[in-house]
């Protein structure tokens, strides 16, 4: 079981991107208000929960995972896999410099260390790297029902399989719709689609406790 945990841990950590990215942008006057409201909302975000459908693609395969995210500033996150059944209940907790991975079959878990939080697939961490980046872009798709705003940034250090990251937001609700990771060729490598997004819920510290 310990071997299975290590293999699964490698899989889960592979799904996370650790990058230092960078923020310069230009907006037309008609979209400044939308951008400002998004900035204000997520600047005040201290926690969130969400259900996520994560699609991981390679040249030869495609895997789909159902995840639950519980995230709290500044460096706390708990990610639980719901599907596929073979990984159901696998939980990864990030607490500062430590990571704990546990499963129903091995509740004692596996504790290891990490230098950085996974950021590309967590909404708060995406904004952190976006606002620090000098290589960003914004595009807006306006519709009668509200439309979307797409934020884009390059990752540092850039990797062939993780070259660019985008966050798509609903301009009416200001909620995240998806985060997409592209490779250097512009192909989608990871797509995280957000549902049941809850802004600033009360999350007890015990959720992120690591022994």
Short mmCIF file of C-alpha atoms in Angstrom, two decimals:
data_model
loop_
_atom_site.label_atom_id
_atom_site.label_comp_id
_atom_site.label_asym_id
_atom_site.label_seq_id
_atom_site.Cartn_x
_atom_site.Cartn_y
_atom_site.Cartn_z
CA UNK A 1 0.00 0.00 0.00
CA UNK A 2 2.92 2.32 0.75
CA UNK A 3 4.21 1.75 -2.79
CA UNK A 4 0.74 2.47 -4.21
CA UNK A 5 0.57 5.68 -2.17
CA UNK A 6 3.92 6.83 -3.54
CA UNK A 7 2.84 6.11 -7.11
CA UNK A 8 -0.44 7.92 -6.56
CA UNK A 9 1.40 10.78 -4.87
CA UNK A 10 3.59 11.15 -7.92
CA UNK A 11 0.48 11.24 -10.11
CA UNK A 12 -1.25 13.88 -8.00
CA UNK A 13 1.83 16.08 -7.73
CA UNK A 14 2.33 15.79 -11.48
CA UNK A 15 -1.14 17.29 -11.94
CA UNK A 16 0.00 20.40 -10.04
CA UNK A 17 2.06 23.19 -11.58
CA UNK A 18 4.61 25.13 -9.55
CA UNK A 19 5.52 28.24 -11.44
CA UNK A 20 6.53 31.82 -10.83
CA UNK A 21 4.82 33.84 -13.46
CA UNK A 22 4.47 37.54 -14.01
CA UNK A 23 1.62 41.57 -14.78
CA UNK A 24 1.24 44.13 -17.42
CA UNK A 25 -2.05 44.68 -19.18
CA UNK A 26 -4.12 47.08 -21.26
CA UNK A 27 -7.93 47.26 -21.35
CA UNK A 28 -10.43 49.24 -23.36
CA UNK A 29 -12.55 51.66 -21.33
CA UNK A 30 -15.64 49.47 -21.70
CA UNK A 31 -13.97 46.59 -19.87
CA UNK A 32 -12.09 48.45 -17.12
CA UNK A 33 -15.02 48.17 -14.70
CA UNK A 34 -15.29 44.40 -15.19
CA UNK A 35 -11.59 43.95 -14.63
CA UNK A 36 -11.67 46.16 -11.52
CA UNK A 37 -14.58 44.19 -10.03
CA UNK A 38 -12.74 40.93 -10.66
CA UNK A 39 -9.58 42.34 -9.09
CA UNK A 40 -11.47 43.62 -6.03
CA UNK A 41 -13.39 40.36 -5.56
CA UNK A 42 -10.36 38.08 -5.64
CA UNK A 43 -8.16 40.49 -3.72
CA UNK A 44 -10.67 40.06 -0.86
CA UNK A 45 -10.93 36.29 -1.23
CA UNK A 46 -9.64 34.48 1.84
CA UNK A 47 -10.99 31.02 1.04
CA UNK A 48 -13.05 29.05 -1.44
CA UNK A 49 -14.44 25.61 -2.14
CA UNK A 50 -15.25 24.14 -5.53
CA UNK A 51 -16.06 20.98 -7.40
CA UNK A 52 -13.66 20.51 -10.30
CA UNK A 53 -13.59 18.31 -13.38
CA UNK A 54 -9.94 17.96 -14.34
CA UNK A 55 -8.99 16.65 -17.78
CA UNK A 56 -5.32 15.74 -18.24
CA UNK A 57 -4.20 15.24 -21.83
CA UNK A 58 -1.10 13.83 -23.47
CA UNK A 59 -0.35 12.94 -27.06
CA UNK A 60 -1.60 9.40 -26.53
CA UNK A 61 -4.17 9.53 -23.74
CA UNK A 62 -6.74 11.56 -21.84
CA UNK A 63 -7.70 11.10 -18.20
CA UNK A 64 -10.64 12.73 -16.40
CA UNK A 65 -10.75 13.29 -12.63
CA UNK A 66 -13.51 14.68 -10.38
CA UNK A 67 -12.03 16.70 -7.54
CA UNK A 68 -13.13 18.72 -4.54
CA UNK A 69 -10.99 21.74 -3.64
CA UNK A 70 -10.89 23.44 -0.22
CA UNK A 71 -8.52 26.40 -0.23
CA UNK A 72 -7.61 28.96 2.42
CA UNK A 73 -5.10 31.77 2.38
CA UNK A 74 -2.23 32.03 2.57
CA UNK A 75 -0.91 28.49 1.86
CA UNK A 76 -3.56 25.95 2.78
CA UNK A 77 -5.32 23.60 0.38
CA UNK A 78 -7.04 20.21 0.53
CA UNK A 79 -7.80 18.38 -2.71
CA UNK A 80 -9.90 15.19 -2.68
CA UNK A 81 -10.39 12.92 -5.67
CA UNK A 82 -14.00 11.74 -6.14
CA UNK A 83 -13.56 9.89 -9.44
CA UNK A 84 -12.34 7.59 -10.90
CA UNK A 85 -13.36 4.95 -8.40
CA UNK A 86 -9.82 3.56 -8.24
CA UNK A 87 -8.63 6.83 -6.67
CA UNK A 88 -11.83 7.84 -4.86
CA UNK A 89 -11.11 9.32 -1.44
CA UNK A 90 -7.47 10.07 -2.12
CA UNK A 91 -6.81 13.35 -0.32
CA UNK A 92 -3.84 15.69 -0.63
CA UNK A 93 -3.36 18.42 1.98
CA UNK A 94 -0.97 21.31 1.46
CA UNK A 95 0.07 23.22 4.58
CA UNK A 96 2.93 25.63 4.04
CA UNK A 97 6.01 23.55 3.26
CA UNK A 98 4.39 20.16 3.96
CA UNK A 99 2.16 17.87 1.94
CA UNK A 100 0.12 14.97 3.32
CA UNK A 101 -1.39 12.34 1.03
CA UNK A 102 -3.86 9.83 2.42
CA UNK A 103 -6.49 7.40 1.17
CA UNK A 104 -9.29 5.36 2.77
CA UNK A 105 -7.08 2.28 2.46
CA UNK A 106 -4.08 4.02 4.06
CA UNK A 107 -5.35 6.65 6.52
CA UNK A 108 -1.89 6.92 8.10
CA UNK A 109 -0.91 8.78 4.94
CA UNK A 110 2.38 9.85 3.47
CA UNK A 111 3.96 13.16 4.52
CA UNK A 112 6.54 14.90 2.40
CA UNK A 113 7.84 18.45 1.90
CA UNK A 114 7.36 20.94 -0.90
CA UNK A 115 8.87 24.35 -1.56
CA UNK A 116 5.80 25.91 -3.18
CA UNK A 117 2.06 25.56 -3.33
CA UNK A 118 0.58 24.09 -6.51
CA UNK A 119 -0.68 27.16 -8.29
CA UNK A 120 -1.95 26.76 -11.83
CA UNK A 121 -5.02 24.75 -10.79
CA UNK A 122 -5.94 26.81 -7.71
CA UNK A 123 -7.85 30.03 -8.32
CA UNK A 124 -6.12 32.13 -5.67
CA UNK A 125 -2.67 30.99 -6.74
CA UNK A 126 -3.45 31.74 -10.39
CA UNK A 127 -4.23 35.34 -9.46
CA UNK A 128 -1.05 35.53 -7.42
CA UNK A 129 1.15 34.62 -10.37
CA UNK A 130 -0.95 36.64 -12.82
CA UNK A 131 -0.57 39.91 -10.92
CA UNK A 132 3.17 39.36 -10.54
CA UNK A 133 3.70 38.68 -14.24
CA UNK A 134 4.97 40.99 -16.95
CA UNK A 135 3.64 38.69 -19.67
CA UNK A 136 -0.16 38.78 -19.49
CA UNK A 137 -3.13 39.21 -21.80
CA UNK A 138 -6.85 39.85 -21.43
CA UNK A 139 -9.67 39.12 -23.87
CA UNK A 140 -13.42 39.62 -23.48
CA UNK A 141 -16.29 37.76 -25.11
CA UNK A 142 -19.37 39.95 -24.71
CA UNK A 143 -22.85 38.41 -24.86
CA UNK A 144 -26.34 39.55 -23.97
CA UNK A 145 -26.31 37.20 -20.99
CA UNK A 146 -23.04 38.61 -19.65
CA UNK A 147 -20.07 37.09 -21.44
CA UNK A 148 -16.64 35.99 -20.26
CA UNK A 149 -13.21 37.47 -19.58
CA UNK A 150 -10.07 35.42 -20.24
CA UNK A 151 -6.88 36.14 -18.29
CA UNK A 152 -3.67 34.70 -19.69
CA UNK A 153 -0.12 34.48 -18.41
CA UNK A 154 3.09 32.62 -19.18
CA UNK A 155 4.72 30.38 -16.58
CA UNK A 156 8.16 30.83 -15.12
CA UNK A 157 10.08 28.67 -15.48
CA UNK A 158 8.39 27.70 -18.70
CA UNK A 159 8.24 24.04 -19.57
CA UNK A 160 7.41 22.39 -22.86
CA UNK A 161 4.34 20.75 -21.31
CA UNK A 162 3.29 23.82 -19.26
CA UNK A 163 3.98 26.96 -21.25
CA UNK A 164 0.87 29.14 -20.77
CA UNK A 165 -2.04 29.26 -18.31
CA UNK A 166 -5.45 30.91 -18.73
CA UNK A 167 -8.36 31.58 -16.38
CA UNK A 168 -11.85 32.05 -17.84
CA UNK A 169 -14.29 34.08 -15.70
CA UNK A 170 -17.99 34.78 -16.01
CA UNK A 171 -18.34 38.58 -16.28
CA UNK A 172 -21.79 38.52 -14.66
CA UNK A 173 -21.13 36.35 -11.61
CA UNK A 174 -17.33 36.94 -11.61
CA UNK A 175 -16.89 33.25 -10.83
CA UNK A 176 -14.21 31.05 -12.44
CA UNK A 177 -15.36 28.80 -15.26
CA UNK A 178 -12.11 27.03 -16.06
CA UNK A 179 -8.32 27.10 -15.84
CA UNK A 180 -6.43 25.76 -18.85
CA UNK A 181 -2.76 24.84 -19.16
CA UNK A 182 -1.23 24.85 -22.65
CA UNK A 183 2.04 23.36 -23.86
CA UNK A 184 4.58 25.19 -26.00
CA UNK A 185 2.73 24.10 -29.15
CA UNK A 186 -0.56 25.60 -27.97
CA UNK A 187 -2.14 22.25 -27.16
CA UNK A 188 -4.35 21.89 -24.07
CA UNK A 189 -2.56 19.74 -21.49
CA UNK A 190 -4.83 20.31 -18.49
CA UNK A 191 -8.36 21.69 -18.24
CA UNK A 192 -9.90 22.33 -14.81
CA UNK A 193 -13.63 23.13 -15.05
CA UNK A 194 -15.14 24.69 -11.91
CA UNK A 195 -18.66 24.10 -10.56
CA UNK A 196 -20.32 24.75 -7.20
CA UNK A 197 -17.83 27.52 -6.48
CA UNK A 198 -18.28 28.97 -2.96
CA UNK A 199 -16.59 32.30 -2.16
CA UNK A 200 -15.12 32.91 1.32
CA UNK A 201 -16.69 29.98 3.20
CA UNK A 202 -15.68 29.30 6.79
CA UNK A 203 -13.05 26.55 6.71
CA UNK A 204 -11.73 25.21 10.04
CA UNK A 205 -7.95 25.01 10.37
CA UNK A 206 -8.32 21.30 11.26
CA UNK A 207 -9.06 20.55 7.60
CA UNK A 208 -5.45 21.34 6.76
CA UNK A 209 -3.78 19.79 9.80
CA UNK A 210 -0.68 17.69 9.10
CA UNK A 211 0.77 15.54 11.87
#
